[in-house]
Short mmCIF file of C-alpha atoms in Angstrom, two decimals:
data_model
loop_
_atom_site.label_atom_id
_atom_site.label_comp_id
_atom_site.label_asym_id
_atom_site.label_seq_id
_atom_site.Cartn_x
_atom_site.Cartn_y
_atom_site.Cartn_z
CA MET A 30 -16.49 3.82 6.23
CA THR A 31 -15.07 5.17 2.98
CA ASP A 32 -14.91 2.46 0.35
CA THR A 33 -12.80 3.14 -2.72
CA ARG A 34 -14.61 2.41 -5.97
CA ILE A 35 -13.27 -0.65 -7.79
CA GLU A 36 -15.60 -0.76 -10.78
CA GLY A 37 -13.88 1.04 -13.62
CA ALA A 38 -10.62 1.49 -11.70
CA GLU A 39 -7.28 1.06 -13.48
CA ILE A 40 -5.16 -1.37 -11.47
CA VAL A 41 -1.67 -2.73 -12.16
CA ILE A 42 -0.57 -6.02 -10.61
CA VAL A 43 3.18 -6.65 -10.91
CA GLY A 44 3.81 -10.36 -10.56
CA GLY A 45 0.20 -11.11 -11.38
CA SER A 46 0.78 -13.96 -13.80
CA SER A 47 0.43 -16.72 -11.17
CA GLY A 48 -0.45 -17.47 -7.57
CA MET A 49 -1.72 -14.64 -5.40
CA GLY A 50 -1.45 -12.02 -8.13
CA LEU A 51 -3.46 -14.09 -10.58
CA ALA A 52 -6.15 -14.72 -7.96
CA LEU A 53 -6.31 -10.98 -7.30
CA ALA A 54 -6.63 -10.21 -11.00
CA ARG A 55 -9.55 -12.63 -11.26
CA ARG A 56 -11.21 -11.01 -8.23
CA LEU A 57 -10.79 -7.46 -9.50
CA LEU A 58 -11.93 -8.26 -13.02
CA SER A 59 -15.09 -9.82 -11.58
CA GLU A 60 -15.79 -6.48 -9.88
CA GLY A 61 -15.44 -4.48 -13.06
CA ALA A 62 -11.87 -3.19 -12.74
CA HIS A 63 -9.50 -2.75 -15.66
CA VAL A 64 -6.44 -4.82 -14.80
CA THR A 65 -2.92 -4.81 -16.23
CA ILE A 66 -0.77 -7.78 -15.27
CA ALA A 67 2.97 -7.17 -15.52
CA SER A 68 5.58 -9.92 -15.50
CA ARG A 69 9.09 -10.53 -16.80
CA THR A 70 8.02 -13.50 -18.92
CA ALA A 71 5.79 -13.25 -21.97
CA ALA A 72 4.90 -16.95 -21.79
CA LYS A 73 3.61 -16.55 -18.22
CA LEU A 74 1.53 -13.57 -19.29
CA GLU A 75 -0.03 -15.58 -22.09
CA ALA A 76 -0.83 -18.41 -19.67
CA ALA A 77 -2.41 -15.90 -17.29
CA ARG A 78 -4.52 -14.45 -20.08
CA GLU A 79 -5.78 -17.93 -20.91
CA ALA A 80 -6.48 -18.66 -17.23
CA LEU A 81 -8.57 -15.48 -17.07
CA ASP A 82 -10.50 -16.42 -20.22
CA ASP A 83 -8.99 -13.55 -22.21
CA HIS A 84 -11.13 -11.09 -20.26
CA PRO A 85 -11.80 -7.93 -22.29
CA ALA A 86 -10.72 -5.67 -19.40
CA LEU A 87 -7.39 -7.46 -19.02
CA ARG A 88 -4.09 -6.16 -20.41
CA THR A 89 -0.60 -7.58 -20.04
CA ALA A 90 2.86 -6.03 -20.10
CA VAL A 91 6.37 -7.44 -20.02
CA LEU A 92 8.20 -5.67 -17.19
CA ASP A 93 11.25 -6.35 -15.04
CA LEU A 94 10.53 -4.29 -11.93
CA THR A 95 14.20 -4.41 -10.92
CA ARG A 96 15.26 -2.33 -13.94
CA GLU A 97 14.56 1.34 -13.39
CA GLY A 98 14.46 2.22 -17.08
CA GLU A 99 11.76 -0.38 -17.72
CA VAL A 100 9.72 0.77 -14.72
CA ALA A 101 9.91 4.42 -15.79
CA ALA A 102 8.91 3.53 -19.36
CA PHE A 103 6.02 1.40 -18.16
CA PHE A 104 4.49 4.22 -16.14
CA ALA A 105 5.10 6.70 -18.96
CA ASP A 106 2.82 4.47 -21.05
CA HIS A 107 0.20 4.35 -18.28
CA PRO A 108 -0.64 7.97 -17.45
CA ARG A 109 -3.84 7.11 -15.59
CA LEU A 110 -3.82 4.56 -12.81
CA ASP A 111 -5.78 4.16 -9.59
CA HIS A 112 -3.93 1.42 -7.72
CA ILE A 113 -0.63 -0.46 -7.93
CA VAL A 114 -0.04 -3.91 -6.44
CA SER A 115 3.14 -5.96 -6.33
CA THR A 116 3.18 -9.66 -5.53
CA ALA A 117 6.48 -10.25 -7.33
CA ALA A 118 9.30 -12.18 -5.67
CA ASP A 119 12.40 -13.88 -7.04
CA ILE A 120 13.57 -16.30 -4.35
CA ASP A 121 15.20 -18.88 -6.59
CA GLY A 122 18.25 -20.18 -4.73
CA ALA A 123 17.68 -18.00 -1.66
CA TYR A 124 16.51 -20.73 0.74
CA GLN A 125 19.94 -22.06 1.68
CA LEU A 126 21.99 -22.41 4.82
CA LEU A 127 24.61 -19.67 5.01
CA PRO A 128 27.58 -21.82 3.88
CA ASP A 129 25.70 -22.63 0.66
CA LEU A 130 24.07 -19.27 0.03
CA GLN A 131 25.14 -17.49 -3.13
CA ILE A 132 25.14 -13.71 -2.77
CA SER A 133 23.72 -13.44 -6.28
CA ALA A 134 20.58 -15.26 -5.09
CA ALA A 135 20.31 -12.96 -2.07
CA GLN A 136 20.67 -9.95 -4.34
CA ARG A 137 17.78 -11.15 -6.51
CA VAL A 138 15.53 -11.29 -3.45
CA VAL A 139 16.52 -7.76 -2.45
CA GLU A 140 16.00 -6.47 -5.99
CA SER A 141 12.58 -8.08 -6.46
CA LYS A 142 11.14 -7.49 -2.97
CA PHE A 143 12.76 -4.20 -1.94
CA TYR A 144 14.33 -2.21 -4.77
CA GLY A 145 11.56 -3.19 -7.17
CA PRO A 146 8.78 -1.99 -4.83
CA LEU A 147 10.79 1.18 -4.22
CA LEU A 148 10.98 1.82 -7.98
CA LEU A 149 7.24 1.20 -8.36
CA ALA A 150 6.61 3.92 -5.80
CA LYS A 151 9.22 6.28 -7.22
CA HIS A 152 7.82 6.20 -10.76
CA GLY A 153 4.23 5.16 -10.14
CA ALA A 154 3.11 7.46 -7.33
CA ALA A 155 2.78 10.47 -9.64
CA ARG A 156 0.35 8.52 -11.83
CA LEU A 157 -2.08 7.92 -8.95
CA PRO A 158 -4.91 10.18 -7.77
CA PRO A 159 -5.02 11.29 -4.11
CA SER A 160 -7.38 8.38 -3.43
CA GLY A 161 -4.93 5.89 -4.95
CA SER A 162 -2.94 3.17 -3.24
CA ILE A 163 0.12 0.96 -3.51
CA THR A 164 -0.02 -2.48 -1.91
CA TYR A 165 2.92 -4.84 -1.46
CA THR A 166 3.33 -8.38 -0.15
CA SER A 167 5.81 -9.14 2.62
CA GLY A 168 5.56 -12.42 4.54
CA VAL A 169 5.44 -14.25 7.86
CA ALA A 170 9.15 -15.07 7.61
CA ALA A 171 9.81 -11.58 9.00
CA TYR A 172 8.15 -12.76 12.25
CA ARG A 173 8.82 -16.50 12.23
CA PRO A 174 12.22 -16.91 10.56
CA ALA A 175 13.64 -20.34 10.00
CA ALA A 176 16.99 -21.82 9.08
CA ARG A 177 17.66 -21.40 5.35
CA GLY A 178 15.33 -18.38 5.23
CA SER A 179 17.49 -15.56 6.63
CA VAL A 180 17.51 -13.47 3.44
CA VAL A 181 13.77 -13.69 2.85
CA ALA A 182 13.06 -12.87 6.50
CA ALA A 183 15.31 -9.81 6.39
CA VAL A 184 13.93 -8.47 3.11
CA ASN A 185 10.31 -8.90 4.22
CA ALA A 186 11.10 -6.90 7.36
CA ALA A 187 12.81 -4.21 5.29
CA LEU A 188 9.82 -3.97 2.96
CA GLU A 189 7.50 -3.42 5.91
CA GLY A 190 9.70 -0.57 7.08
CA LEU A 191 9.48 0.92 3.59
CA VAL A 192 5.68 0.70 3.71
CA ARG A 193 5.53 2.79 6.87
CA ALA A 194 7.96 5.39 5.54
CA LEU A 195 6.21 5.73 2.17
CA ALA A 196 2.82 6.05 3.86
CA VAL A 197 4.16 9.23 5.44
CA GLU A 198 6.12 10.58 2.48
CA LEU A 199 3.51 9.90 -0.21
CA ALA A 200 0.38 10.85 1.78
CA PRO A 201 -2.48 11.10 1.00
CA LEU A 202 -1.70 8.06 -1.17
CA ARG A 203 -2.21 4.91 0.89
CA ILE A 204 0.72 2.51 1.12
CA ASN A 205 0.12 -0.91 2.69
CA ALA A 206 1.28 -4.51 2.66
CA VAL A 207 -0.25 -7.92 3.17
CA SER A 208 1.92 -10.37 5.10
CA PRO A 209 0.92 -13.87 4.00
CA GLY A 210 1.70 -17.04 5.86
CA TRP A 211 2.32 -20.32 4.09
CA VAL A 212 0.26 -20.24 0.90
CA ALA A 213 -0.01 -23.04 -1.66
CA THR A 214 1.45 -21.31 -4.72
CA PRO A 215 4.06 -22.29 -7.35
CA ILE A 216 6.75 -20.40 -5.43
CA TRP A 217 7.02 -23.38 -3.07
CA LYS A 218 9.08 -25.28 -5.62
CA PHE A 219 11.88 -22.81 -4.81
CA VAL A 220 11.40 -23.21 -1.06
CA ALA A 221 11.15 -26.97 -0.63
CA GLY A 222 11.41 -28.61 -4.05
CA ASP A 223 9.87 -32.09 -4.15
CA ALA A 224 9.11 -31.91 -0.41
CA ALA A 225 6.75 -28.94 -0.84
CA LYS A 226 3.52 -30.91 -0.48
CA ALA A 227 4.71 -32.64 2.69
CA ARG A 228 5.96 -29.39 4.23
CA LEU A 229 2.66 -27.64 3.54
CA GLY A 230 0.77 -30.57 5.05
CA GLU A 231 2.86 -30.43 8.22
CA MET A 232 2.18 -26.71 8.58
CA ALA A 233 -1.55 -27.23 8.05
CA GLU A 234 -1.58 -29.51 11.09
CA ARG A 235 0.16 -26.86 13.21
CA LEU A 236 -1.93 -23.83 12.27
CA PRO A 237 -4.98 -22.88 14.35
CA VAL A 238 -7.13 -22.71 11.20
CA GLY A 239 -6.18 -26.27 10.25
CA ARG A 240 -4.98 -25.50 6.73
CA VAL A 241 -2.45 -23.49 4.78
CA GLY A 242 -3.49 -20.49 2.75
CA GLN A 243 -4.83 -20.37 -0.76
CA PRO A 244 -4.13 -17.59 -3.27
CA GLU A 245 -7.72 -16.38 -2.90
CA ASP A 246 -7.16 -15.74 0.83
CA ILE A 247 -4.42 -13.24 0.02
CA ALA A 248 -6.37 -11.75 -2.87
CA ASP A 249 -9.21 -10.99 -0.44
CA ALA A 250 -6.78 -9.21 1.90
CA ILE A 251 -5.23 -7.11 -0.85
CA ARG A 252 -8.70 -6.24 -2.10
CA PHE A 253 -9.55 -4.97 1.37
CA LEU A 254 -6.50 -2.73 1.52
CA ILE A 255 -7.20 -1.33 -1.94
CA GLY A 256 -10.79 -0.57 -1.04
CA ASN A 257 -10.54 0.77 2.50
CA GLY A 258 -9.80 4.48 2.36
CA PHE A 259 -8.74 4.64 6.02
CA ALA A 260 -5.97 2.03 5.86
CA THR A 261 -2.41 3.22 5.32
CA GLY A 262 0.97 2.23 6.71
CA THR A 263 -0.70 -1.06 7.61
CA ILE A 264 0.73 -4.58 7.58
CA LEU A 265 -2.25 -6.91 7.27
CA HIS A 266 -1.37 -10.39 8.57
CA VAL A 267 -3.16 -13.22 6.79
CA GLU A 268 -1.33 -16.31 8.02
CA GLY A 269 -3.78 -18.66 9.69
CA GLY A 270 -2.39 -17.95 13.16
CA HIS A 271 1.20 -18.79 12.22
CA ARG A 272 2.62 -16.06 14.49
CA LEU A 273 0.91 -17.76 17.45
CA VAL A 274 2.45 -21.21 17.08
#
């Protein structure tokens, strides 16, 4: 097996200021990587820096991945990278039944989970060595859609199609995605509001593993895809058996 070196690697995590991205940053820093967390909000970046104990190998950058000019400028300032990861998602207002769905909310999902990843590849691929990788996050909604989640389900499925196409076009760069199930992260306030804890508890009882995911579960999966030199065009499902029930 070819294992890609992590110690000393330059890795960008877009959306790494909380949840799965923050857990991944902690994991990679512990292995000796140099990590840049990018987020739209300076306050979230500062909170992430504090959560990571102001690690000396950590850098932060304000970036809106849906704005092509900002993405191009970001990569112009980062001429040497080894891996790019995106865990970013803007789903505020997207979990609605169709009569109540605002197209502006749907557009934000598309921009953050499809156009944004496309822009990261367009402007970031040239900064990566042949052994480099880009890893995205899709989601189990593409396989187990539910009422109120039509937009998120569709965009996750579209992102997975993009992964397969980019794996061919950008070879030998490796392009992959992790598809998480239900994971206890702050994003659940946009999905279920005050009922989030109860909804997660109900799902834990349904899943074969007997619990919902934690950010560290997804961080482990992304770390695998970054490090395994024989994985490309892959959708790695880490969902506790959700597709089975």
